[in-house]
Amino acid sequence: MTINAEVPVAATRTGAGADRSGQGADAGQDATAGQQVTAGQAADGSSAADLVLPLVAVGGAAVLAGNGYVRRTRRARTRTTPAVVSPGVPPVVSPRPPVTPLPVLERQAGAALVQADDCIRTSRAELSFAETRFGPAAVEPFHRALREAERELAAAFAIHLRYGQGVPEGRDEEAARRQALAGIVGRCAEAGRRLDAAAPAFDQLRALEEEMGEALEVAEGRFRELTGRTGAVEATLADLHARYPASATATVTGYVEQAKDRLVFATTHLNQARQAADLGRTEQAVRDLRAAEGAVGQADTLLTGVDQLANSLAQAADLVPAALTGAEAERARAQTATGTADGVSRSLLGDADAALAAVREELTGDRPYDPLAALRSIVRAVSALGGGQDGVLGAAAWLVGRADVRAADGFVATHRGAVGAGARTLLAEAERLLGTDPAAAGEPALAARELAEQDVRVHGNPYSGGAGHTSGAVLGGVLLGEDPDGGPPLAFGGPDTRKGGGPGAEPVRTD
């Protein structure tokens, strides 16, 4: 551009980029042009050099302003939280919150399952004492709340089982896992919420602070009944040891000793509850009563487990001959179908033959055998052949499945202070299958029992080390185990009730 006092006009280009039609102009024309430029500069009072610096400054400021605008635009687009703008202070951008690792979420989900299961088991146990005192009609609303919580927990266990089996692989696999874990925690929270919502009304029904005497009489009555029953159960177990091999009674090994341990713990706390009530120390009396009730309930579970096993073994012994005959008929049917579209492989037929032959050898032999184990072998052999859902084989499947589920549930209930989410999840699946496919319930039930026993071994068994009765109560989940004396006893309600120390208490925040 040529610059003068008037409006700028386009200048003529020179040099290599100029119009090549001007290449024939003579030197006189160049001189004349030079004289004109010089004259113009003199008339303007400035030179070309004086005007270059202002132009460079203006251009530099424009570049800096443009770069600043781009940076501000990028920050605005990537900001995750509203910016706080103050005069003269640049906006502060908050960092994105950290993403919780999957292993941490898995541990949280497992802890939620254990806590919800413990709350349901504790609520069920205390509800039985209230029903003895007030009758079924008075406690029906609380049974309803308990059933609703059980449904939520069953759904959470089902999600956990599928999670353990793996989610569909793909680019959204991690998102699917996070969603499943969130579903587990959410279902457990809802189960606890339903129990917590019913806890104040339940506490009002029992009114232990005002009517401690009647509640003590109910607990002491059940204690005396169990104390008298212990000798009979001990005799039953001795008879089982004499009639069957050790494998037949392995699931109840030590149960009578553990029941006695719980009863000693119960009598101590019943006496303390009486003394505290007489002295007007109501809060301590309620605490001791609940601890005694929990121990009495677990002693009942342990002794009942021995009686149930004795009944199952007797029923299995009566059923084995007929079930074996039915299984052999089922095997013949399967052999006839071999080679057809509905047939079974010859290897399965061979496995069934071996299993049934082993059972028949035990049945006709001179040595004692385990009737439940024999019946379990028959059920498995027939199930592999695709039959055994009706008649005597269906009855055999139900008997075996129920015995296996009972054994696993009794162990978890009386050792829940050490049993983790894995065993409880398998137990929940076994309970579900018992109502739909009894022949399939045995496998997860046996796996649940085995995993629960592993958890107890890792935790440490107080009965093998000569620990006091309080340790057994903590292992059984009667006490929380937070204090040297075993911590507070548990009561009807969910997690908030447990944090608050009892029904209706203000929850204690732990976050």
Short mmCIF file of C-alpha atoms in Angstrom, two decimals:
data_model
loop_
_atom_site.label_atom_id
_atom_site.label_comp_id
_atom_site.label_asym_id
_atom_site.label_seq_id
_atom_site.Cartn_x
_atom_site.Cartn_y
_atom_site.Cartn_z
CA MET A 1 0.00 0.00 0.00
CA THR A 2 1.17 3.58 -0.66
CA ILE A 3 0.60 5.81 2.30
CA ASN A 4 -0.03 9.53 2.14
CA ALA A 5 -2.38 12.04 3.61
CA GLU A 6 -5.24 10.88 1.41
CA VAL A 7 -7.16 7.55 1.08
CA PRO A 8 -4.80 4.65 0.44
CA VAL A 9 -4.74 3.15 -3.06
CA ALA A 10 -3.18 -0.05 -4.38
CA ALA A 11 0.50 0.26 -5.21
CA THR A 12 2.12 -1.06 -8.38
CA ARG A 13 3.94 -4.37 -7.81
CA THR A 14 7.58 -4.51 -8.79
CA GLY A 15 10.24 -7.13 -8.94
CA ALA A 16 9.84 -10.73 -9.97
CA GLY A 17 6.14 -10.77 -9.15
CA ALA A 18 5.30 -7.61 -11.24
CA ASP A 19 3.45 -7.49 -14.52
CA ARG A 20 5.90 -8.63 -17.17
CA SER A 21 4.49 -6.06 -19.63
CA GLY A 22 6.47 -3.39 -17.76
CA GLN A 23 9.81 -5.08 -18.37
CA GLY A 24 10.48 -2.91 -21.51
CA ALA A 25 10.23 0.47 -19.71
CA ASP A 26 13.39 2.54 -19.87
CA ALA A 27 15.61 3.72 -17.07
CA GLY A 28 14.22 7.24 -17.30
CA GLN A 29 10.80 6.10 -16.20
CA ASP A 30 12.32 4.35 -13.12
CA ALA A 31 14.17 7.52 -12.22
CA THR A 32 11.05 9.64 -12.58
CA ALA A 33 9.10 7.20 -10.32
CA GLY A 34 11.84 7.41 -7.73
CA GLN A 35 11.72 11.17 -7.78
CA GLN A 36 7.94 11.09 -7.27
CA VAL A 37 8.22 8.83 -4.19
CA THR A 38 10.91 11.07 -2.71
CA ALA A 39 8.82 14.13 -3.31
CA GLY A 40 5.79 12.51 -1.71
CA GLN A 41 7.78 11.57 1.40
CA ALA A 42 9.12 15.10 1.71
CA ALA A 43 5.65 16.63 1.37
CA ASP A 44 4.23 14.20 4.03
CA GLY A 45 6.94 14.88 6.53
CA SER A 46 7.55 11.12 7.21
CA SER A 47 9.38 8.18 5.78
CA ALA A 48 8.38 4.55 5.02
CA ALA A 49 10.53 3.31 7.94
CA ASP A 50 8.58 5.49 10.36
CA LEU A 51 5.34 3.70 9.42
CA VAL A 52 6.58 0.09 9.50
CA LEU A 53 6.85 -0.19 13.33
CA PRO A 54 3.23 0.82 14.05
CA LEU A 55 1.99 -1.73 11.52
CA VAL A 56 4.07 -4.50 13.08
CA ALA A 57 2.78 -3.64 16.56
CA VAL A 58 -0.84 -3.71 15.45
CA GLY A 59 -0.35 -7.04 13.68
CA GLY A 60 1.38 -8.61 16.72
CA ALA A 61 -1.42 -7.53 19.05
CA ALA A 62 -3.97 -9.10 16.73
CA VAL A 63 -2.08 -12.39 16.71
CA LEU A 64 -1.83 -12.47 20.52
CA ALA A 65 -5.51 -11.67 20.86
CA GLY A 66 -6.41 -14.48 18.47
CA ASN A 67 -4.29 -17.02 20.32
CA GLY A 68 -5.88 -16.03 23.63
CA TYR A 69 -9.36 -16.43 22.16
CA VAL A 70 -8.54 -19.94 20.91
CA ARG A 71 -7.19 -20.99 24.33
CA ARG A 72 -10.26 -19.65 26.12
CA THR A 73 -12.55 -21.45 23.68
CA ARG A 74 -10.78 -24.76 24.21
CA ARG A 75 -11.01 -24.42 28.00
CA ALA A 76 -14.71 -23.64 27.80
CA ARG A 77 -15.36 -26.70 25.65
CA THR A 78 -13.48 -29.12 27.94
CA ARG A 79 -14.64 -27.70 31.26
CA THR A 80 -16.56 -30.29 33.40
CA THR A 81 -17.70 -27.93 36.18
CA PRO A 82 -19.00 -24.35 36.06
CA ALA A 83 -16.18 -21.85 36.14
CA VAL A 84 -15.99 -19.26 38.89
CA VAL A 85 -15.22 -15.96 37.21
CA SER A 86 -13.86 -13.05 39.25
CA PRO A 87 -12.67 -9.69 37.92
CA GLY A 88 -9.04 -9.94 37.03
CA VAL A 89 -8.80 -13.65 38.04
CA PRO A 90 -8.71 -16.43 35.41
CA PRO A 91 -11.38 -19.16 35.78
CA VAL A 92 -10.42 -22.33 37.69
CA VAL A 93 -11.23 -25.67 36.04
CA SER A 94 -11.97 -28.58 38.45
CA PRO A 95 -10.34 -31.94 37.59
CA ARG A 96 -12.49 -34.92 36.71
CA PRO A 97 -13.31 -37.19 39.69
CA PRO A 98 -11.26 -40.41 39.84
CA VAL A 99 -12.87 -43.61 38.56
CA THR A 100 -13.23 -46.30 41.22
CA PRO A 101 -11.34 -49.47 40.14
CA LEU A 102 -13.41 -52.59 39.50
CA PRO A 103 -11.76 -54.64 42.29
CA VAL A 104 -12.84 -52.01 44.81
CA LEU A 105 -16.41 -52.09 43.49
CA GLU A 106 -16.39 -55.89 43.65
CA ARG A 107 -15.37 -55.82 47.32
CA GLN A 108 -18.08 -53.28 48.06
CA ALA A 109 -20.71 -55.43 46.36
CA GLY A 110 -19.57 -58.51 48.29
CA ALA A 111 -19.70 -56.64 51.58
CA ALA A 112 -23.20 -55.39 50.77
CA LEU A 113 -24.38 -58.96 50.11
CA VAL A 114 -22.94 -60.25 53.37
CA GLN A 115 -24.43 -57.41 55.40
CA ALA A 116 -27.88 -57.73 53.84
CA ASP A 117 -27.88 -61.51 54.35
CA ASP A 118 -26.83 -61.09 57.98
CA CYS A 119 -29.56 -58.52 58.59
CA ILE A 120 -32.21 -60.85 57.16
CA ARG A 121 -31.02 -63.83 59.18
CA THR A 122 -30.89 -61.80 62.39
CA SER A 123 -34.33 -60.31 61.76
CA ARG A 124 -35.78 -63.75 61.10
CA ALA A 125 -34.35 -65.08 64.37
CA GLU A 126 -35.68 -62.26 66.54
CA LEU A 127 -39.03 -62.40 64.77
CA SER A 128 -39.45 -66.00 65.95
CA PHE A 129 -39.26 -64.87 69.60
CA ALA A 130 -41.83 -62.14 68.97
CA GLU A 131 -44.16 -64.62 67.27
CA THR A 132 -43.93 -66.99 70.24
CA ARG A 133 -45.02 -64.19 72.53
CA PHE A 134 -47.59 -62.27 70.45
CA GLY A 135 -48.85 -64.81 67.91
CA PRO A 136 -48.70 -64.98 64.07
CA ALA A 137 -51.28 -62.26 63.41
CA ALA A 138 -49.41 -59.60 65.37
CA VAL A 139 -46.12 -60.20 63.56
CA GLU A 140 -47.51 -60.65 60.03
CA PRO A 141 -46.54 -57.11 58.91
CA PHE A 142 -42.96 -57.84 59.87
CA HIS A 143 -43.00 -61.20 58.12
CA ARG A 144 -44.16 -59.31 55.04
CA ALA A 145 -41.28 -56.83 55.32
CA LEU A 146 -38.90 -59.76 55.76
CA ARG A 147 -40.24 -61.50 52.63
CA GLU A 148 -39.85 -58.30 50.61
CA ALA A 149 -36.26 -57.95 51.80
CA GLU A 150 -35.60 -61.59 50.94
CA ARG A 151 -36.83 -61.02 47.38
CA GLU A 152 -34.50 -58.06 46.94
CA LEU A 153 -31.57 -60.04 48.29
CA ALA A 154 -32.40 -63.01 46.05
CA ALA A 155 -32.25 -60.68 43.04
CA ALA A 156 -28.91 -59.32 44.22
CA PHE A 157 -27.51 -62.84 44.60
CA ALA A 158 -28.73 -63.71 41.10
CA ILE A 159 -26.87 -60.71 39.66
CA HIS A 160 -23.76 -61.68 41.61
CA LEU A 161 -23.94 -65.23 40.28
CA ARG A 162 -24.16 -64.01 36.68
CA TYR A 163 -21.35 -61.57 37.33
CA GLY A 164 -19.12 -64.40 38.53
CA GLN A 165 -19.93 -66.36 35.39
CA GLY A 166 -18.78 -63.42 33.26
CA VAL A 167 -20.49 -60.74 31.22
CA PRO A 168 -20.62 -60.72 27.39
CA GLU A 169 -17.31 -59.59 26.00
CA GLY A 170 -17.18 -56.44 23.97
CA ARG A 171 -16.13 -52.85 24.05
CA ASP A 172 -18.71 -52.08 26.76
CA GLU A 173 -17.66 -54.97 29.01
CA GLU A 174 -16.35 -52.72 31.79
CA ALA A 175 -19.48 -50.58 31.69
CA ALA A 176 -21.62 -53.72 31.96
CA ARG A 177 -19.62 -54.90 34.95
CA ARG A 178 -19.98 -51.57 36.68
CA GLN A 179 -23.70 -51.59 36.04
CA ALA A 180 -24.03 -55.11 37.48
CA LEU A 181 -22.11 -54.20 40.63
CA ALA A 182 -24.23 -51.09 41.07
CA GLY A 183 -27.32 -53.28 40.74
CA ILE A 184 -26.08 -55.59 43.50
CA VAL A 185 -25.44 -52.71 45.88
CA GLY A 186 -28.77 -51.13 45.02
CA ARG A 187 -30.76 -54.30 45.65
CA CYS A 188 -29.00 -54.89 48.97
CA ALA A 189 -29.67 -51.31 50.01
CA GLU A 190 -33.36 -51.75 49.22
CA ALA A 191 -33.50 -54.96 51.26
CA GLY A 192 -31.97 -53.15 54.21
CA ARG A 193 -34.27 -50.17 53.75
CA ARG A 194 -37.37 -52.35 54.01
CA LEU A 195 -36.12 -53.88 57.26
CA ASP A 196 -35.10 -50.51 58.67
CA ALA A 197 -38.53 -49.09 57.84
CA ALA A 198 -40.23 -51.85 59.84
CA ALA A 199 -37.78 -51.81 62.76
CA PRO A 200 -39.35 -48.97 64.83
CA ALA A 201 -42.80 -50.61 64.75
CA PHE A 202 -41.25 -53.96 65.65
CA ASP A 203 -39.40 -52.38 68.55
CA GLN A 204 -42.67 -50.83 69.70
CA LEU A 205 -44.40 -54.22 69.52
CA ARG A 206 -41.79 -55.96 71.65
CA ALA A 207 -41.48 -53.02 74.08
CA LEU A 208 -38.55 -54.67 75.82
CA GLU A 209 -37.90 -51.62 77.94
CA GLU A 210 -41.37 -51.81 79.50
CA GLU A 211 -42.06 -55.56 79.44
CA MET A 212 -38.69 -57.17 79.97
CA GLY A 213 -40.11 -59.84 82.30
CA GLU A 214 -42.35 -61.49 79.71
CA ALA A 215 -39.61 -61.47 77.04
CA LEU A 216 -37.20 -63.07 79.49
CA GLU A 217 -39.70 -65.80 80.27
CA VAL A 218 -40.06 -66.67 76.58
CA ALA A 219 -36.28 -66.82 76.08
CA GLU A 220 -35.74 -68.84 79.25
CA GLY A 221 -38.47 -71.28 78.20
CA ARG A 222 -36.78 -71.96 74.88
CA PHE A 223 -33.43 -72.22 76.64
CA ARG A 224 -34.73 -74.90 79.02
CA GLU A 225 -36.31 -76.82 76.13
CA LEU A 226 -33.05 -76.85 74.20
CA THR A 227 -31.02 -77.80 77.27
CA GLY A 228 -33.22 -80.84 77.80
CA ARG A 229 -33.08 -81.68 74.12
CA THR A 230 -29.29 -81.61 73.91
CA GLY A 231 -28.88 -85.01 75.57
CA ALA A 232 -31.33 -86.65 73.15
CA VAL A 233 -29.59 -85.15 70.13
CA GLU A 234 -26.22 -86.27 71.44
CA ALA A 235 -27.58 -89.82 71.68
CA THR A 236 -28.96 -89.55 68.14
CA LEU A 237 -25.56 -88.52 66.83
CA ALA A 238 -23.87 -91.40 68.62
CA ASP A 239 -26.32 -93.80 66.99
CA LEU A 240 -25.57 -92.31 63.56
CA HIS A 241 -21.85 -92.84 64.14
CA ALA A 242 -22.54 -96.49 64.95
CA ARG A 243 -24.77 -97.17 61.93
CA TYR A 244 -23.09 -95.20 59.17
CA PRO A 245 -19.54 -94.37 58.06
CA ALA A 246 -17.93 -91.12 59.15
CA SER A 247 -18.66 -89.51 55.78
CA ALA A 248 -22.40 -89.78 56.44
CA THR A 249 -22.22 -87.56 59.55
CA ALA A 250 -19.41 -85.22 58.46
CA THR A 251 -21.81 -82.31 57.88
CA VAL A 252 -22.79 -82.18 61.58
CA THR A 253 -19.42 -82.90 63.12
CA GLY A 254 -19.03 -80.79 66.24
CA TYR A 255 -22.60 -79.49 66.16
CA VAL A 256 -23.56 -80.77 69.62
CA GLU A 257 -20.45 -79.20 71.17
CA GLN A 258 -21.16 -75.90 69.44
CA ALA A 259 -24.78 -76.01 70.61
CA LYS A 260 -23.61 -76.49 74.18
CA ASP A 261 -21.24 -73.55 73.75
CA ARG A 262 -24.10 -71.32 72.59
CA LEU A 263 -26.27 -72.45 75.50
CA VAL A 264 -23.55 -71.62 78.04
CA PHE A 265 -23.28 -68.19 76.45
CA ALA A 266 -27.08 -67.85 76.58
CA THR A 267 -27.43 -68.78 80.24
CA THR A 268 -24.75 -66.25 81.18
CA HIS A 269 -26.53 -63.43 79.38
CA LEU A 270 -29.98 -64.46 80.60
CA ASN A 271 -28.75 -64.23 84.17
CA GLN A 272 -27.14 -60.88 83.46
CA ALA A 273 -30.33 -59.64 81.86
CA ARG A 274 -32.31 -60.62 84.98
CA GLN A 275 -29.87 -58.85 87.24
CA ALA A 276 -29.77 -55.72 85.09
CA ALA A 277 -33.56 -55.58 84.93
CA ASP A 278 -33.84 -55.87 88.71
CA LEU A 279 -31.37 -53.01 89.13
CA GLY A 280 -33.26 -50.82 86.66
CA ARG A 281 -30.48 -50.90 84.07
CA THR A 282 -32.89 -51.37 81.20
CA GLU A 283 -30.48 -50.73 78.34
CA GLN A 284 -28.03 -53.35 79.59
CA ALA A 285 -30.87 -55.80 80.20
CA VAL A 286 -32.09 -55.43 76.60
CA ARG A 287 -28.57 -55.93 75.30
CA ASP A 288 -28.07 -59.13 77.30
CA LEU A 289 -31.51 -60.46 76.36
CA ARG A 290 -30.89 -60.03 72.65
CA ALA A 291 -27.48 -61.70 72.92
CA ALA A 292 -29.06 -64.63 74.74
CA GLU A 293 -31.87 -64.90 72.17
CA GLY A 294 -29.37 -65.01 69.33
CA ALA A 295 -27.38 -67.77 71.01
CA VAL A 296 -30.52 -69.77 71.79
CA GLY A 297 -31.61 -69.49 68.15
CA GLN A 298 -28.27 -70.79 66.91
CA ALA A 299 -28.25 -73.66 69.39
CA ASP A 300 -31.65 -74.61 68.02
CA THR A 301 -30.26 -74.52 64.45
CA LEU A 302 -27.31 -76.75 65.38
CA LEU A 303 -29.38 -79.36 67.20
CA THR A 304 -32.04 -79.32 64.50
CA GLY A 305 -29.33 -79.94 61.91
CA VAL A 306 -28.43 -83.24 63.59
CA ASP A 307 -32.07 -84.35 63.77
CA GLN A 308 -32.67 -83.40 60.14
CA LEU A 309 -29.64 -85.37 59.02
CA ALA A 310 -30.84 -88.43 60.96
CA ASN A 311 -34.25 -88.22 59.28
CA SER A 312 -32.71 -87.74 55.83
CA LEU A 313 -30.43 -90.73 56.25
CA ALA A 314 -33.31 -92.93 57.35
CA GLN A 315 -35.50 -91.82 54.43
CA ALA A 316 -32.63 -92.28 51.98
CA ALA A 317 -31.96 -95.80 53.25
CA ASP A 318 -35.60 -96.71 52.63
CA LEU A 319 -35.57 -95.10 49.17
CA VAL A 320 -32.28 -96.41 47.76
CA PRO A 321 -33.55 -99.87 46.59
CA ALA A 322 -36.55 -98.44 44.73
CA ALA A 323 -34.50 -95.58 43.28
CA LEU A 324 -31.87 -98.03 42.07
CA THR A 325 -34.52 -100.10 40.29
CA GLY A 326 -35.97 -96.98 38.70
CA ALA A 327 -32.53 -95.81 37.61
CA GLU A 328 -31.77 -99.12 35.93
CA ALA A 329 -35.05 -98.86 34.03
CA GLU A 330 -34.11 -95.33 33.00
CA ARG A 331 -30.74 -96.59 31.87
CA ALA A 332 -32.37 -99.25 29.69
CA ARG A 333 -34.58 -96.61 28.10
CA ALA A 334 -31.54 -94.48 27.37
CA GLN A 335 -29.72 -97.43 25.77
CA THR A 336 -32.70 -98.05 23.50
CA ALA A 337 -32.63 -94.42 22.42
CA THR A 338 -28.92 -94.47 21.64
CA GLY A 339 -28.30 -93.77 17.98
CA THR A 340 -31.46 -91.72 17.58
CA ALA A 341 -31.82 -87.96 17.61
CA ASP A 342 -32.81 -88.10 21.27
CA GLY A 343 -30.21 -90.64 22.28
CA VAL A 344 -27.29 -90.28 24.69
CA SER A 345 -23.65 -91.06 24.10
CA ARG A 346 -22.16 -94.41 24.97
CA SER A 347 -19.73 -92.71 27.38
CA LEU A 348 -22.67 -91.43 29.43
CA LEU A 349 -24.15 -94.91 29.46
CA GLY A 350 -20.82 -96.27 30.67
CA ASP A 351 -20.65 -93.67 33.48
CA ALA A 352 -24.20 -94.49 34.54
CA ASP A 353 -23.42 -98.22 34.54
CA ALA A 354 -20.38 -97.67 36.78
CA ALA A 355 -22.30 -95.44 39.23
CA LEU A 356 -25.26 -97.81 39.51
CA ALA A 357 -23.02 -100.83 39.89
CA ALA A 358 -21.17 -99.13 42.76
CA VAL A 359 -24.45 -98.38 44.52
CA ARG A 360 -25.69 -101.93 44.12
CA GLU A 361 -22.42 -103.26 45.52
CA GLU A 362 -22.78 -101.00 48.59
CA LEU A 363 -26.40 -102.01 49.02
CA THR A 364 -25.64 -105.73 48.99
CA GLY A 365 -22.35 -105.53 50.87
CA ASP A 366 -21.67 -106.18 54.53
CA ARG A 367 -20.14 -102.81 55.42
CA PRO A 368 -22.17 -99.72 56.43
CA TYR A 369 -22.69 -97.22 53.63
CA ASP A 370 -23.91 -93.64 53.32
CA PRO A 371 -27.52 -93.78 52.05
CA LEU A 372 -27.56 -90.08 51.07
CA ALA A 373 -24.34 -90.45 49.10
CA ALA A 374 -25.71 -93.54 47.34
CA LEU A 375 -28.94 -91.74 46.50
CA ARG A 376 -26.94 -88.75 45.27
CA SER A 377 -25.00 -91.01 42.89
CA ILE A 378 -28.25 -92.43 41.52
CA VAL A 379 -29.73 -88.97 40.98
CA ARG A 380 -26.62 -87.74 39.19
CA ALA A 381 -26.45 -90.79 36.94
CA VAL A 382 -30.10 -90.50 35.93
CA SER A 383 -29.87 -86.73 35.45
CA ALA A 384 -26.95 -87.22 33.06
CA LEU A 385 -29.19 -89.54 31.03
CA GLY A 386 -31.91 -86.90 30.87
CA GLY A 387 -34.48 -88.49 33.18
CA GLY A 388 -35.53 -88.80 36.78
CA GLN A 389 -38.00 -85.94 37.21
CA ASP A 390 -41.03 -87.99 38.25
CA GLY A 391 -41.96 -90.86 40.53
CA VAL A 392 -39.44 -92.41 42.83
CA LEU A 393 -36.51 -90.76 41.05
CA GLY A 394 -38.10 -87.35 41.48
CA ALA A 395 -38.59 -88.07 45.19
CA ALA A 396 -34.95 -89.12 45.44
CA ALA A 397 -33.80 -85.91 43.78
CA TRP A 398 -35.91 -83.82 46.17
CA LEU A 399 -34.64 -85.68 49.25
CA VAL A 400 -30.98 -85.29 48.28
CA GLY A 401 -31.35 -81.66 47.21
CA ARG A 402 -33.16 -80.71 50.41
CA ALA A 403 -30.56 -82.45 52.59
CA ASP A 404 -27.68 -80.70 50.80
CA VAL A 405 -29.34 -77.28 50.98
CA ARG A 406 -30.17 -77.72 54.66
CA ALA A 407 -26.61 -78.73 55.48
CA ALA A 408 -25.15 -75.71 53.69
CA ASP A 409 -27.69 -73.28 55.13
CA GLY A 410 -27.19 -74.52 58.70
CA PHE A 411 -23.44 -74.12 58.43
CA VAL A 412 -23.67 -70.60 56.99
CA ALA A 413 -26.24 -69.57 59.61
CA THR A 414 -24.10 -70.70 62.54
CA HIS A 415 -20.76 -69.48 61.11
CA ARG A 416 -21.85 -66.36 59.28
CA GLY A 417 -19.36 -64.18 61.09
CA ALA A 418 -16.70 -65.67 58.81
CA VAL A 419 -18.59 -66.73 55.65
CA GLY A 420 -18.19 -64.49 52.61
CA ALA A 421 -20.35 -63.55 49.65
CA GLY A 422 -19.23 -66.42 47.40
CA ALA A 423 -20.64 -69.20 49.57
CA ARG A 424 -23.84 -67.26 50.22
CA THR A 425 -24.35 -66.68 46.50
CA LEU A 426 -24.04 -70.40 45.74
CA LEU A 427 -26.40 -71.21 48.60
CA ALA A 428 -28.99 -68.77 47.23
CA GLU A 429 -28.76 -70.46 43.83
CA ALA A 430 -29.19 -73.90 45.42
CA GLU A 431 -32.29 -72.70 47.27
CA ARG A 432 -33.72 -71.34 44.02
CA LEU A 433 -33.08 -74.60 42.16
CA LEU A 434 -34.63 -76.66 44.96
CA GLY A 435 -37.99 -75.21 44.00
CA THR A 436 -37.57 -75.67 40.25
CA ASP A 437 -35.03 -78.44 39.57
CA PRO A 438 -34.18 -80.37 42.76
CA ALA A 439 -31.74 -82.65 40.95
CA ALA A 440 -29.61 -79.61 40.09
CA ALA A 441 -29.72 -78.07 43.58
CA GLY A 442 -27.20 -80.43 45.12
CA GLU A 443 -24.15 -79.25 43.19
CA PRO A 444 -24.28 -75.54 44.19
CA ALA A 445 -25.30 -76.52 47.74
CA LEU A 446 -22.27 -78.76 48.17
CA ALA A 447 -20.03 -76.11 46.63
CA ALA A 448 -21.48 -73.49 49.01
CA ARG A 449 -20.76 -75.67 52.02
CA GLU A 450 -17.20 -76.34 50.88
CA LEU A 451 -16.50 -72.65 50.25
CA ALA A 452 -18.02 -71.67 53.58
CA GLU A 453 -15.80 -74.17 55.38
CA GLN A 454 -12.78 -72.65 53.63
CA ASP A 455 -13.82 -69.20 54.83
CA VAL A 456 -14.04 -70.46 58.42
CA ARG A 457 -10.63 -72.12 58.20
CA VAL A 458 -9.09 -68.89 56.95
CA HIS A 459 -10.89 -66.92 59.66
CA GLY A 460 -9.93 -69.38 62.40
CA ASN A 461 -12.18 -71.75 64.31
CA PRO A 462 -12.54 -70.73 67.99
CA TYR A 463 -13.54 -74.27 69.02
CA SER A 464 -10.21 -75.73 68.00
CA GLY A 465 -8.20 -73.16 69.95
CA GLY A 466 -10.05 -73.29 73.25
CA ALA A 467 -11.35 -69.72 72.95
CA GLY A 468 -14.15 -68.49 75.16
CA HIS A 469 -17.87 -68.63 74.48
CA THR A 470 -17.82 -65.03 73.21
CA SER A 471 -15.61 -66.05 70.27
CA GLY A 472 -18.17 -68.66 69.24
CA ALA A 473 -20.93 -66.05 69.41
CA VAL A 474 -18.90 -63.69 67.21
CA LEU A 475 -18.18 -66.47 64.72
CA GLY A 476 -21.87 -67.32 64.65
CA GLY A 477 -22.86 -63.71 64.04
CA VAL A 478 -24.69 -63.35 67.37
CA LEU A 479 -22.38 -60.43 68.25
CA LEU A 480 -20.85 -57.88 65.92
CA GLY A 481 -17.35 -58.50 67.27
CA GLU A 482 -16.36 -54.84 67.28
CA ASP A 483 -15.41 -54.65 70.99
CA PRO A 484 -13.27 -56.85 73.26
CA ASP A 485 -16.47 -58.29 74.76
CA GLY A 486 -17.82 -59.20 71.33
CA GLY A 487 -19.60 -55.97 70.57
CA PRO A 488 -23.34 -55.30 70.62
CA PRO A 489 -25.89 -57.99 69.78
CA LEU A 490 -27.87 -57.74 66.58
CA ALA A 491 -31.58 -57.00 66.28
CA PHE A 492 -34.44 -56.87 63.81
CA GLY A 493 -33.68 -54.30 61.12
CA GLY A 494 -31.31 -53.34 58.35
CA PRO A 495 -27.90 -51.61 58.16
CA ASP A 496 -29.07 -48.32 59.65
CA THR A 497 -30.56 -50.11 62.64
CA ARG A 498 -27.28 -51.98 63.07
CA LYS A 499 -25.25 -48.75 62.92
CA GLY A 500 -27.56 -47.04 65.36
CA GLY A 501 -27.33 -49.81 67.93
CA GLY A 502 -30.92 -51.01 67.79
CA PRO A 503 -34.35 -50.48 66.28
CA GLY A 504 -35.44 -46.90 66.16
CA ALA A 505 -32.02 -45.51 67.07
CA GLU A 506 -30.45 -42.67 65.16
CA PRO A 507 -28.18 -44.12 62.43
CA VAL A 508 -24.47 -43.55 62.87
CA ARG A 509 -22.74 -42.30 59.75
CA THR A 510 -19.69 -44.27 58.73
CA ASP A 511 -18.79 -42.46 55.52
#
